[in-house]
Amino acid sequence: MFEALLKYINSYISKPISESEFEGIKKAFIPKKIRKRQYLLKQGDVCKTFAFITKGAIRQYMVDEKGIEHTVQLGIENWWVGDRESWSTLSPSIYNIEAWEDSELLLINREDGMKLVRQFPAFNEMITQLDERHMIATQKRITSSISFTAEKRYTEFVSCHPDFLQRFPLHMIASYLGITKDTLSRVRNQTIKK
């Protein structure tokens, strides 16, 4: 489990992390296994940990007042999952985070995460890189949802996340893209014909 985290950290930093540094970082993480359909976080609870996915598939979604699920994040190996707002402000989450496959995670709480940022320059460098990429991805997602056609949203999704097509059902992908399952089916059929 920890080998995946080491490889991940090294992919985000300018100089490989030393063994002693990584030993210090490892101590802050707690391994956890969850089964398919098991929740990592339920709406109304405070998000006390962020999770690094070493195996499996996770989805984050909210349920609106009509009972409709809206997927806001999909994640597989080497992705992080958690409710950043709840984690930062200790407020109740509006999201559910659920395993879509049996999954193995490395959990870290906010206090330990902040200690790692202060103690280990490599971890701080990784977090800085992640924050920058997260902001760029969020900006792209907003632009896509307010200005792109369903077809363009789908083709960009396929281009950026081809592995997700085999790991998540179409209704979750449609929800993530902000379109209906019928629209997604139509768009996929048009894309195949091209």
CSV table of C-alpha atoms in Angstrom, one decimal, residues 21-165:
chain,number,residue,atom,x,y,z
A,21,GLU,CA,11.6,11.2,5.3
A,22,PHE,CA,9.2,8.7,3.9
A,23,GLU,CA,9.3,6.7,7.1
A,24,GLY,CA,8.2,9.8,9.0
A,25,ILE,CA,5.4,10.5,6.4
A,26,LYS,CA,4.2,6.9,6.5
A,27,LYS,CA,3.5,7.2,10.3
A,28,ALA,CA,0.8,9.8,9.6
A,29,PHE,CA,-1.3,7.5,7.4
A,30,ILE,CA,-3.7,4.8,8.5
A,31,PRO,CA,-4.5,1.9,6.1
A,32,LYS,CA,-8.2,1.1,5.7
A,33,LYS,CA,-10.1,-1.4,3.5
A,34,ILE,CA,-13.7,-0.7,2.6
A,35,ARG,CA,-16.1,-2.9,0.7
A,36,LYS,CA,-18.1,-2.0,-2.4
A,37,ARG,CA,-21.1,0.3,-1.4
A,38,GLN,CA,-19.5,1.0,2.0
A,39,TYR,CA,-19.3,4.7,2.9
A,40,LEU,CA,-16.1,6.6,3.8
A,41,LEU,CA,-18.2,9.7,4.6
A,42,LYS,CA,-22.0,10.2,4.9
A,43,GLN,CA,-23.8,13.5,4.3
A,44,GLY,CA,-24.1,15.3,7.7
A,45,ASP,CA,-20.9,13.9,9.1
A,46,VAL,CA,-17.7,15.9,9.4
A,47,CYS,CA,-14.9,14.8,7.1
A,48,LYS,CA,-12.1,14.0,9.5
A,49,THR,CA,-9.8,12.3,7.0
A,50,PHE,CA,-8.6,12.5,3.4
A,51,ALA,CA,-8.0,9.3,1.6
A,52,PHE,CA,-5.3,8.3,-0.9
A,53,ILE,CA,-6.7,5.4,-3.0
A,54,THR,CA,-4.2,2.6,-3.4
A,55,LYS,CA,-6.7,0.1,-4.8
A,56,GLY,CA,-10.4,0.4,-5.9
A,57,ALA,CA,-12.8,3.0,-7.1
A,58,ILE,CA,-14.6,5.7,-5.1
A,59,ARG,CA,-17.4,8.2,-5.9
A,60,GLN,CA,-18.3,11.4,-4.2
A,61,TYR,CA,-21.9,12.7,-4.6
A,62,MET,CA,-24.6,14.8,-3.1
A,63,VAL,CA,-28.4,14.1,-3.1
A,64,ASP,CA,-30.6,17.1,-3.8
A,65,GLU,CA,-34.0,18.0,-2.3
A,66,LYS,CA,-35.7,15.9,-5.0
A,67,GLY,CA,-33.6,12.8,-4.1
A,68,ILE,CA,-31.5,13.0,-7.3
A,69,GLU,CA,-27.8,12.1,-6.9
A,70,HIS,CA,-25.2,14.4,-8.4
A,71,THR,CA,-21.7,13.0,-8.8
A,72,VAL,CA,-19.0,15.5,-8.1
A,73,GLN,CA,-15.9,13.3,-8.1
A,74,LEU,CA,-14.8,9.9,-9.3
A,75,GLY,CA,-11.5,8.5,-8.2
A,76,ILE,CA,-9.4,5.4,-8.7
A,77,GLU,CA,-5.9,4.4,-7.8
A,78,ASN,CA,-3.6,7.3,-7.1
A,79,TRP,CA,-6.4,9.8,-6.5
A,80,TRP,CA,-7.3,11.6,-3.3
A,81,VAL,CA,-10.8,11.8,-2.0
A,82,GLY,CA,-12.4,13.8,0.7
A,83,ASP,CA,-14.6,16.8,1.3
A,84,ARG,CA,-12.2,19.7,1.4
A,85,GLU,CA,-14.6,22.2,2.9
A,86,SER,CA,-15.8,19.9,5.7
A,87,TRP,CA,-12.2,18.8,6.4
A,88,SER,CA,-10.9,22.4,6.6
A,89,THR,CA,-13.8,24.0,8.5
A,90,LEU,CA,-15.0,21.0,10.5
A,91,SER,CA,-18.5,21.6,9.2
A,92,PRO,CA,-21.0,18.8,8.3
A,93,SER,CA,-20.5,17.6,4.8
A,94,ILE,CA,-23.1,17.8,2.1
A,95,TYR,CA,-21.5,14.8,0.4
A,96,ASN,CA,-21.5,11.1,0.5
A,97,ILE,CA,-18.3,9.3,-0.3
A,98,GLU,CA,-18.8,5.7,-1.3
A,99,ALA,CA,-16.7,2.8,-2.5
A,100,TRP,CA,-17.8,1.6,-6.0
A,101,GLU,CA,-15.4,-1.3,-5.8
A,102,ASP,CA,-13.7,-3.0,-2.8
A,103,SER,CA,-11.0,-0.4,-2.0
A,104,GLU,CA,-7.8,0.0,-0.1
A,105,LEU,CA,-7.1,3.5,1.3
A,106,LEU,CA,-4.5,5.4,3.2
A,107,LEU,CA,-6.2,7.9,5.5
A,108,ILE,CA,-4.7,11.1,7.0
A,109,ASN,CA,-6.3,13.5,9.4
A,110,ARG,CA,-6.0,17.3,9.1
A,111,GLU,CA,-3.7,17.8,12.1
A,112,ASP,CA,-1.2,15.1,10.8
A,113,GLY,CA,-1.4,16.5,7.3
A,114,MET,CA,-0.5,20.0,8.5
A,115,LYS,CA,2.4,18.6,10.5
A,116,LEU,CA,3.7,16.8,7.4
A,117,VAL,CA,3.5,20.0,5.4
A,118,ARG,CA,5.6,21.8,8.1
A,119,GLN,CA,8.1,19.0,8.8
A,120,PHE,CA,8.8,17.6,5.3
A,121,PRO,CA,9.6,19.9,2.4
A,122,ALA,CA,8.9,17.1,-0.1
A,123,PHE,CA,5.3,16.6,1.3
A,124,ASN,CA,4.8,20.4,1.2
A,125,GLU,CA,6.0,20.5,-2.4
A,126,MET,CA,3.6,17.7,-3.4
A,127,ILE,CA,0.6,19.4,-1.6
A,128,THR,CA,1.5,22.7,-3.4
A,129,GLN,CA,1.5,20.9,-6.8
A,130,LEU,CA,-1.8,19.1,-6.0
A,131,ASP,CA,-3.5,22.3,-5.0
A,132,GLU,CA,-2.4,24.0,-8.2
A,133,ARG,CA,-3.6,21.1,-10.3
A,134,HIS,CA,-6.9,20.9,-8.3
A,135,MET,CA,-7.6,24.6,-9.0
A,136,ILE,CA,-6.9,24.2,-12.7
A,137,ALA,CA,-9.1,21.1,-12.9
A,138,THR,CA,-11.9,22.9,-11.0
A,139,GLN,CA,-11.7,25.8,-13.4
A,140,LYS,CA,-11.8,23.5,-16.4
A,141,ARG,CA,-14.8,21.6,-14.9
A,142,ILE,CA,-16.8,24.8,-14.3
A,143,THR,CA,-16.0,26.1,-17.9
A,144,SER,CA,-17.1,22.7,-19.3
A,145,SER,CA,-20.3,22.6,-17.3
A,146,ILE,CA,-21.4,26.1,-18.2
A,147,SER,CA,-20.3,26.3,-21.8
A,148,PHE,CA,-19.6,23.0,-23.5
A,149,THR,CA,-22.1,20.8,-25.3
A,150,ALA,CA,-22.8,17.3,-23.9
A,151,GLU,CA,-20.7,15.8,-26.7
A,152,LYS,CA,-17.7,18.0,-26.0
A,153,ARG,CA,-18.0,17.2,-22.2
A,154,TYR,CA,-18.0,13.5,-23.0
A,155,THR,CA,-15.1,13.6,-25.4
A,156,GLU,CA,-13.0,15.6,-23.0
A,157,PHE,CA,-13.9,13.2,-20.2
A,158,VAL,CA,-12.9,10.2,-22.3
A,159,SER,CA,-9.7,11.9,-23.3
A,160,CYS,CA,-8.7,12.8,-19.7
A,161,HIS,CA,-10.1,9.7,-17.9
A,162,PRO,CA,-10.3,6.7,-20.3
A,163,ASP,CA,-9.9,4.2,-17.4
A,164,PHE,CA,-13.1,5.5,-15.7
A,165,LEU,CA,-15.2,4.1,-18.6
